[in-house]
PDB file of C-alpha atoms in Angstrom:
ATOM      1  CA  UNK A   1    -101.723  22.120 -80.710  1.00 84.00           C
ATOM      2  CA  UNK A   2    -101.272  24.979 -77.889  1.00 88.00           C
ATOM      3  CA  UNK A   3    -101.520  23.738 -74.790  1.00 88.00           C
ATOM      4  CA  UNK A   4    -101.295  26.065 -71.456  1.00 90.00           C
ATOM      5  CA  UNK A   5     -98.830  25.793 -69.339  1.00 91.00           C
ATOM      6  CA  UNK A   6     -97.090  27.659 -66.386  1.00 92.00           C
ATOM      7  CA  UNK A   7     -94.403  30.273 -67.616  1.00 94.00           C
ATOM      8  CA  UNK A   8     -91.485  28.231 -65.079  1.00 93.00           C
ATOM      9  CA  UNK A   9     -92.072  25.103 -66.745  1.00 92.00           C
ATOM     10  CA  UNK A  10     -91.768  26.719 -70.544  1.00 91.00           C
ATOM     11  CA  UNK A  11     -88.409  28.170 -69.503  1.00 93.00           C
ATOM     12  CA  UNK A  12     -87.111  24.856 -67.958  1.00 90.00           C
ATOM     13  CA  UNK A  13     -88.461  23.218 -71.321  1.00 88.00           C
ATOM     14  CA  UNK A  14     -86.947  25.673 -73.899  1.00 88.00           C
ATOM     15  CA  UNK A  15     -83.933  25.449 -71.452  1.00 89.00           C
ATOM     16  CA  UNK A  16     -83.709  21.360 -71.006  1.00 86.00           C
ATOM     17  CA  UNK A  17     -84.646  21.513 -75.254  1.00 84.00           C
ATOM     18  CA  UNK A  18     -81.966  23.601 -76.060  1.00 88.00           C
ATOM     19  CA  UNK A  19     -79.295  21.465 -73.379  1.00 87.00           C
ATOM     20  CA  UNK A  20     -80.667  18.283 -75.425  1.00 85.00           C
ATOM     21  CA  UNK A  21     -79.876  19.609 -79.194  1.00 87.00           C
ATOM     22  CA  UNK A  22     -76.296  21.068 -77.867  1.00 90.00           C
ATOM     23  CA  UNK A  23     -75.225  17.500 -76.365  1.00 88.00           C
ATOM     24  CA  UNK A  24     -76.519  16.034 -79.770  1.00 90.00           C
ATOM     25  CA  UNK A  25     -74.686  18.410 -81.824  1.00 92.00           C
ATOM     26  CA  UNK A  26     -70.949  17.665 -79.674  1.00 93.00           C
ATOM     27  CA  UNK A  27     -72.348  14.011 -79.916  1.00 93.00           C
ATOM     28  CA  UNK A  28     -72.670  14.186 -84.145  1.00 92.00           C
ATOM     29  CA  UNK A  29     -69.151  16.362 -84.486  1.00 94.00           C
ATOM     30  CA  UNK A  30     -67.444  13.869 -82.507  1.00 95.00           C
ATOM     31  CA  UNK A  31     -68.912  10.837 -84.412  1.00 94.00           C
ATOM     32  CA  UNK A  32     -67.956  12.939 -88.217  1.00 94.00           C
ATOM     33  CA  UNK A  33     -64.932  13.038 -86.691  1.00 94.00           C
ATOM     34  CA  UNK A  34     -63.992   9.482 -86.003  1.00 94.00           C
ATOM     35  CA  UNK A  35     -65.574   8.520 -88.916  1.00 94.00           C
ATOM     36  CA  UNK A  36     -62.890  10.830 -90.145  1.00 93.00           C
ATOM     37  CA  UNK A  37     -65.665  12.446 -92.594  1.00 91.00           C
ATOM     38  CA  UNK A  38     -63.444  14.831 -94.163  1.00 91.00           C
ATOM     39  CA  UNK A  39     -60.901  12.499 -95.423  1.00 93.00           C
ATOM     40  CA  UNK A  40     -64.061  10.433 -97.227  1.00 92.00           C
ATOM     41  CA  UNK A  41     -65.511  10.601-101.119  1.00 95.00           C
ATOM     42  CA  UNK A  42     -68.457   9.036-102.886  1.00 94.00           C
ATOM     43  CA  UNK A  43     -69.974   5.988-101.518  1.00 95.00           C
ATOM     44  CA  UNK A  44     -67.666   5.642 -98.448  1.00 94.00           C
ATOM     45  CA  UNK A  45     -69.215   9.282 -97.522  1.00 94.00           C
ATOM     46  CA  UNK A  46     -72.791   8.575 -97.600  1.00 95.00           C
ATOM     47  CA  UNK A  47     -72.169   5.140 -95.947  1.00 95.00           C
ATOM     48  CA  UNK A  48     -70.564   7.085 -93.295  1.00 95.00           C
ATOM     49  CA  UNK A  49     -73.525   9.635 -92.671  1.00 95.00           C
ATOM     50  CA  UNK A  50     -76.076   6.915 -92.846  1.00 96.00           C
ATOM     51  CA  UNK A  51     -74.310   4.885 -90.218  1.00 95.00           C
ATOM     52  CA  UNK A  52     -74.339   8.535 -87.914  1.00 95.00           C
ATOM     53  CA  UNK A  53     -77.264   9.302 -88.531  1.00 93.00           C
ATOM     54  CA  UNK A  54     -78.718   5.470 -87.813  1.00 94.00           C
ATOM     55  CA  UNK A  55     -76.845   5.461 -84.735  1.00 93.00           C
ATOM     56  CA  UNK A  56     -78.039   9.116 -84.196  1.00 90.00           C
ATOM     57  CA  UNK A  57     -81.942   8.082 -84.382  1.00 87.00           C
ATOM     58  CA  UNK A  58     -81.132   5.417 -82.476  1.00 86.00           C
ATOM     59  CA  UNK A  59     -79.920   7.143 -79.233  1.00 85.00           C
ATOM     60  CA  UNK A  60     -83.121   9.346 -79.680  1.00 81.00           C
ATOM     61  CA  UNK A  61     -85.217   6.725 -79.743  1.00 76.00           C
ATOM     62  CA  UNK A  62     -83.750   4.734 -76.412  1.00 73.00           C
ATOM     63  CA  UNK A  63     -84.178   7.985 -74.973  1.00 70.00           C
ATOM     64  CA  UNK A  64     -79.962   9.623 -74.777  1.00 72.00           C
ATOM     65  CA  UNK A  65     -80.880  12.240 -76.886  1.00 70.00           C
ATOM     66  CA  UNK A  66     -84.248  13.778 -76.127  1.00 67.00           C
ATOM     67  CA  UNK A  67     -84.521  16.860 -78.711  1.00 62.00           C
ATOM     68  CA  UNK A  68     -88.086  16.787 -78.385  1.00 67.00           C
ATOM     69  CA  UNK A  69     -90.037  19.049 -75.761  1.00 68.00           C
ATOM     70  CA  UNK A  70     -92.483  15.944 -74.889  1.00 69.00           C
ATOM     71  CA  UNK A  71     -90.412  12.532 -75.490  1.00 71.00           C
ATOM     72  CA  UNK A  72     -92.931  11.455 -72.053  1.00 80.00           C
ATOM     73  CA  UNK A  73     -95.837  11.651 -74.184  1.00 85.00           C
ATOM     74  CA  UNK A  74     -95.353   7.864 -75.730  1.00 84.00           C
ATOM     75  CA  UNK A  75     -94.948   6.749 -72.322  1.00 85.00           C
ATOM     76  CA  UNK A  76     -97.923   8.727 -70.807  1.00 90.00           C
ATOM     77  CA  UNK A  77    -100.428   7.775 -73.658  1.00 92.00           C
ATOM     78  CA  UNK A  78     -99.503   4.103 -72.880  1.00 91.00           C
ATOM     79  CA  UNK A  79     -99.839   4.610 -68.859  1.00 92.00           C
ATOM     80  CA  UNK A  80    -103.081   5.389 -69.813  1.00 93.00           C
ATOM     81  CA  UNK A  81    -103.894   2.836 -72.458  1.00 94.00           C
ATOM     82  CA  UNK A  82    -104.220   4.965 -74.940  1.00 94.00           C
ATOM     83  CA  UNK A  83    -101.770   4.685 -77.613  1.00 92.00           C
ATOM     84  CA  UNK A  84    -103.838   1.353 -79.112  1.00 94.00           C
ATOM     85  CA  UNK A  85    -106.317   1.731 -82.271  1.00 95.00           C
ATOM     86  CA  UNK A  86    -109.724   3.477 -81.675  1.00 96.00           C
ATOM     87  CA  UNK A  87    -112.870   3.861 -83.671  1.00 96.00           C
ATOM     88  CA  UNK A  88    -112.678   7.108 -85.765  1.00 95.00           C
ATOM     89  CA  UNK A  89    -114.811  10.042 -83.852  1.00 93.00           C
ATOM     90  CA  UNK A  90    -117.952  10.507 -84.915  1.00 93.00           C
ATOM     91  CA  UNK A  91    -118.753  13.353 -87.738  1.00 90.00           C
ATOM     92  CA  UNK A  92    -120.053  16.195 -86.136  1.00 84.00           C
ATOM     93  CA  UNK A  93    -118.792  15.057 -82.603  1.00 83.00           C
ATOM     94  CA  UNK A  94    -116.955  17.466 -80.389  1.00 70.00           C
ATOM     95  CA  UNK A  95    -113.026  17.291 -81.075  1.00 61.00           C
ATOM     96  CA  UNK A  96    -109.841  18.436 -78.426  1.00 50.00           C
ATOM     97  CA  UNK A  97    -110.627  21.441 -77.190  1.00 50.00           C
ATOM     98  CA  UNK A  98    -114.111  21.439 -77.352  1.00 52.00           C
ATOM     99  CA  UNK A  99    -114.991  18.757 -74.287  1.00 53.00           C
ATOM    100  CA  UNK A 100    -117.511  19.420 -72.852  1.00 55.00           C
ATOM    101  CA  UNK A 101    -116.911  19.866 -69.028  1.00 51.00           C
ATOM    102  CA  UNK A 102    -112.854  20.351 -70.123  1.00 51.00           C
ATOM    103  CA  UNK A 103    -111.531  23.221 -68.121  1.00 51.00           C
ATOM    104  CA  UNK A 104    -110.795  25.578 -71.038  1.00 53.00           C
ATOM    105  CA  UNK A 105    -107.478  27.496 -72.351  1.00 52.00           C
ATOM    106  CA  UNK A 106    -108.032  30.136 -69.430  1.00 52.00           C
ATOM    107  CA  UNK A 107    -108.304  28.214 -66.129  1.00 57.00           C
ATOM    108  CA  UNK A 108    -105.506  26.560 -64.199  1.00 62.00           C
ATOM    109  CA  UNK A 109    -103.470  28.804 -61.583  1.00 72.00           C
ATOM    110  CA  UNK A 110    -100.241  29.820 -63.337  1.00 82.00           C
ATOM    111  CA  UNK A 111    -101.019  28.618 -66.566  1.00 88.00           C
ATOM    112  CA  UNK A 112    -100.454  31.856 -68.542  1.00 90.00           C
ATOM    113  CA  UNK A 113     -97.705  30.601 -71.018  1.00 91.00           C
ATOM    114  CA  UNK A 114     -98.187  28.724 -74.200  1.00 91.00           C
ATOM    115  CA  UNK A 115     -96.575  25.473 -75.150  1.00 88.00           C
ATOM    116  CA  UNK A 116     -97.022  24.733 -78.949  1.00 88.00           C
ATOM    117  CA  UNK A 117     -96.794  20.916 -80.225  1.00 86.00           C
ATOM    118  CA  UNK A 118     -96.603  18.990 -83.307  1.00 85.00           C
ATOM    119  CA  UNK A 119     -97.895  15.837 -82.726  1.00 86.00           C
ATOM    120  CA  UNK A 120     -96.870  13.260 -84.810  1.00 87.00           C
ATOM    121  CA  UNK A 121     -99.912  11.555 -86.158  1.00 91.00           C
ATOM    122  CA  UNK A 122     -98.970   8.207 -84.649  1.00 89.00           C
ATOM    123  CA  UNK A 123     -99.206  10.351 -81.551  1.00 90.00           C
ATOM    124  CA  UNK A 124    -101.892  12.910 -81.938  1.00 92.00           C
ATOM    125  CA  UNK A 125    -104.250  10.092 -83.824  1.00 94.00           C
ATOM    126  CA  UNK A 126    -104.278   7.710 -80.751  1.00 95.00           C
ATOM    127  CA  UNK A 127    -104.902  10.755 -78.272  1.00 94.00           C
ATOM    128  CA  UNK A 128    -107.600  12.519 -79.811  1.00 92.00           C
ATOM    129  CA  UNK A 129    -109.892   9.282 -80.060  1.00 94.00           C
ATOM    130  CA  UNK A 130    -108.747   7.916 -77.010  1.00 95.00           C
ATOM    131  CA  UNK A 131    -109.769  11.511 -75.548  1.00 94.00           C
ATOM    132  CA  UNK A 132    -112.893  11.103 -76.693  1.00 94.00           C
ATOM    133  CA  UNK A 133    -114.034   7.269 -76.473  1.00 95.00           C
ATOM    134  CA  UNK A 134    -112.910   6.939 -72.773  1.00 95.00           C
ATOM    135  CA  UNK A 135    -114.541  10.667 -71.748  1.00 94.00           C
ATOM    136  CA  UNK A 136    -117.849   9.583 -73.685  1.00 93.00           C
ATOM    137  CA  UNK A 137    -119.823   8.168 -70.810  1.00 95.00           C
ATOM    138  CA  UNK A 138    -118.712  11.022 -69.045  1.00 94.00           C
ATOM    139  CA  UNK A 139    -119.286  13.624 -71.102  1.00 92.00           C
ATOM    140  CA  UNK A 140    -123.130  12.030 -72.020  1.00 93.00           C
ATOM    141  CA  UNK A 141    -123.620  12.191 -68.102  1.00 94.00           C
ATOM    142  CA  UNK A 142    -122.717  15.960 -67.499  1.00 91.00           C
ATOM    143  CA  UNK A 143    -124.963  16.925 -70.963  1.00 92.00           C
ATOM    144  CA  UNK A 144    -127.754  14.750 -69.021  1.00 94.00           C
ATOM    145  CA  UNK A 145    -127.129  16.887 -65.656  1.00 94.00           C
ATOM    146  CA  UNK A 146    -127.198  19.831 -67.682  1.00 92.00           C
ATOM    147  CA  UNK A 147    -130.469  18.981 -69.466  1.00 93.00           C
ATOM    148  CA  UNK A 148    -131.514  18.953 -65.960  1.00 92.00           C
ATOM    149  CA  UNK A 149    -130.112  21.884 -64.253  1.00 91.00           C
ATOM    150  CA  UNK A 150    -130.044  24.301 -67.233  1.00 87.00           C
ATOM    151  CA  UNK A 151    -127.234  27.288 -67.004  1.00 84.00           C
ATOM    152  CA  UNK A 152    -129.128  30.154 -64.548  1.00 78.00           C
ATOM    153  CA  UNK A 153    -130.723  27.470 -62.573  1.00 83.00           C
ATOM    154  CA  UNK A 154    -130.026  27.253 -59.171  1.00 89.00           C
ATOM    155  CA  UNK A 155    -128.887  23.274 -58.706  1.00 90.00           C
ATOM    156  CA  UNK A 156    -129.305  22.140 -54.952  1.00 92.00           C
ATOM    157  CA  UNK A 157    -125.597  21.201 -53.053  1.00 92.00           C
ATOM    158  CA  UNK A 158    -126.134  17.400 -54.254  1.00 94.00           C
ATOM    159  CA  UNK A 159    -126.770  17.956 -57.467  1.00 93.00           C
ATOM    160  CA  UNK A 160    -123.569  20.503 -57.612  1.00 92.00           C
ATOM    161  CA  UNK A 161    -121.779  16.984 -56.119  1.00 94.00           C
ATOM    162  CA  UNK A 162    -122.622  15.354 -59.121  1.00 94.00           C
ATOM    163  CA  UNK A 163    -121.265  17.521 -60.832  1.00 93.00           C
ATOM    164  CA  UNK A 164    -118.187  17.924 -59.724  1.00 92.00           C
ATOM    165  CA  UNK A 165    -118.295  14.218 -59.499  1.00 94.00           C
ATOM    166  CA  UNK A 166    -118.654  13.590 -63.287  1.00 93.00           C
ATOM    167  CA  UNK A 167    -116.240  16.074 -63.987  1.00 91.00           C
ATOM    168  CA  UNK A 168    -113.842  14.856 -62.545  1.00 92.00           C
ATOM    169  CA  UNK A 169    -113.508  11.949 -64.468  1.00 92.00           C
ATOM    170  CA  UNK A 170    -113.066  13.510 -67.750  1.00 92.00           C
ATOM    171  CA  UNK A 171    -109.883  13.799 -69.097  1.00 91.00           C
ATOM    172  CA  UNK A 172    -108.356  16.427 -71.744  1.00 89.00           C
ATOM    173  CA  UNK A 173    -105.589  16.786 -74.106  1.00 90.00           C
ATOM    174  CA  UNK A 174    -104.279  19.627 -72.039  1.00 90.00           C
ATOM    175  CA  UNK A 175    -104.285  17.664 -68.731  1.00 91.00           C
ATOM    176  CA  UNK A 176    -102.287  14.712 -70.770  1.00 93.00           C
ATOM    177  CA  UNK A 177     -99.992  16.985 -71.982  1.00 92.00           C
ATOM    178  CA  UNK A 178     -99.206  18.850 -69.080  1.00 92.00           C
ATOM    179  CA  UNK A 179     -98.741  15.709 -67.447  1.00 91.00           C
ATOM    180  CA  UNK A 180     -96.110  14.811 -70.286  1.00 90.00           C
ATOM    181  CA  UNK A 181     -94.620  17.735 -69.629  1.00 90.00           C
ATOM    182  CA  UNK A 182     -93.934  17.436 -65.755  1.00 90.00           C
ATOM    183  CA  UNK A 183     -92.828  14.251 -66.580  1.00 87.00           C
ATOM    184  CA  UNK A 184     -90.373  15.545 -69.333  1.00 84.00           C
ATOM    185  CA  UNK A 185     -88.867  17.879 -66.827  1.00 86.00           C
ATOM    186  CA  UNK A 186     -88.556  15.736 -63.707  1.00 84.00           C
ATOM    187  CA  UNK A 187     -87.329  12.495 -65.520  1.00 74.00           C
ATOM    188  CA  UNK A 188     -84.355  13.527 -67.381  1.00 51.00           C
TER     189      UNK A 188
END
C-alpha cells in the first residue's frame, strides 16, 4: 500500500527506522556474545540462537525494538475498534482507495512523498473491512446527495453543508495511516 505523506515525516521515519534496526543490531551482537556463540557447536548453537532470537521477537513485540515504520498501527486500529472480525466486503464493492468521498492520492497540503507498507494480513484484513463497514452509511448518504445534485449542478449553500457534513465522517486508509504514522514519530 502507498500512502501519501509529507516529505519531513518520511525522513524522520527512514531516520527513526534506521536508529531502530542499529540499536537492534548492538542489542543481537551483544547477546551472541554472552551467549559466547563462537565458542558453541551443534545443538548447544541452535539452542543458543533460538533463545536470541525468542528474546529478540520478544522486545519487538513489547515495543523496545520498533524496526517497523508503523508499530502504532495495532494500537490505532484498536483506538478505533477496528482490529475485531468483519464481514468480508461485498464482490464488486469499492475497495481502499476507491471511497467514495476519500480525499484521493493528490490532496493534503505537503503530502508529496510516498510511504510504502506491507501490511501484514492480520493488519491489512481488519482495516480494509473495517474501512468499509463503518464508512458504509456514509458513503450510501453522499452517493444519495449526489444522485441529487449531479456533478455540473449548481447545489444551493445547504446542500454544499451536507456535504461537507457527510464527508466528514468518512474515514480512509490513508487518514489511518497517517495517523499511525504521527503517532510512530511522536511516541518513541
Amino acid at each position: 500500500m502507498v500512502v501519501a505523506v509529507s516529505p519531513a515525516d518520511l525522513d524522520r521515519l527512514d531516520a527513526l527506522v534506521q536508529e531502530q534496526q542499529s540499536a537492534e543490531t548492538r542489542w543481537q551482537a551483544g547477546a551472541e556474545q554472552d551467549a559466547n556463540l563462537l565458542a558453541l557447536r551443534g545443538p548447544e548453537l541452535r539452542a543458543a540462537r533460538v533463545r536470541i532470537r525468542a528474546e529478540r521477537d520478544r522486545l519487538r513485540e513489547n515495543g523496545r525494538h520498533r524496526v517497523s515504520r508503523l508499530h502504532a498501527l495495532r494500537t490505532e486500529l484498536e483506538h478505533r475498534g477496528l482490529l475485531r472480525e468483519w464481514d468480508p466486503i461485498p464482490e464488486g464493492a469499492q475497495r481502499a482507495g476507491q471511497t467514495l468521498g476519500g480525499t484521493g492520492p493528490h490532496s493534503g497540503t505537503g503530502l508529496t512523498a510516498r510511504l510504502v507498507v506491507n501490511l501484514p494480513e492480520a493488519l491489512w484484513t481488519p482495516l480494509q473491512r473495517g474501512i468499509y463497514w463503518t464508512n458504509q452509511p456514509h458513503v450510501q448518504a453522499l452517493e444519495t446527495w449526489k444522485d441529487v445534485w449531479p456533478t455540473g449542478t449548481a447545489a444551493p449553500p445547504e446542500a454544499l453543508t451536507e456535504h461537507t457534513r457527510i464527508t466528514t465522517h468518512i474515514t480512509t486508509t490513508g487518514h489511518i495511516l497517517r495517523t499511525a504514522l504521527h503517532h510512530t514519530l511522536h511516541k518513541h
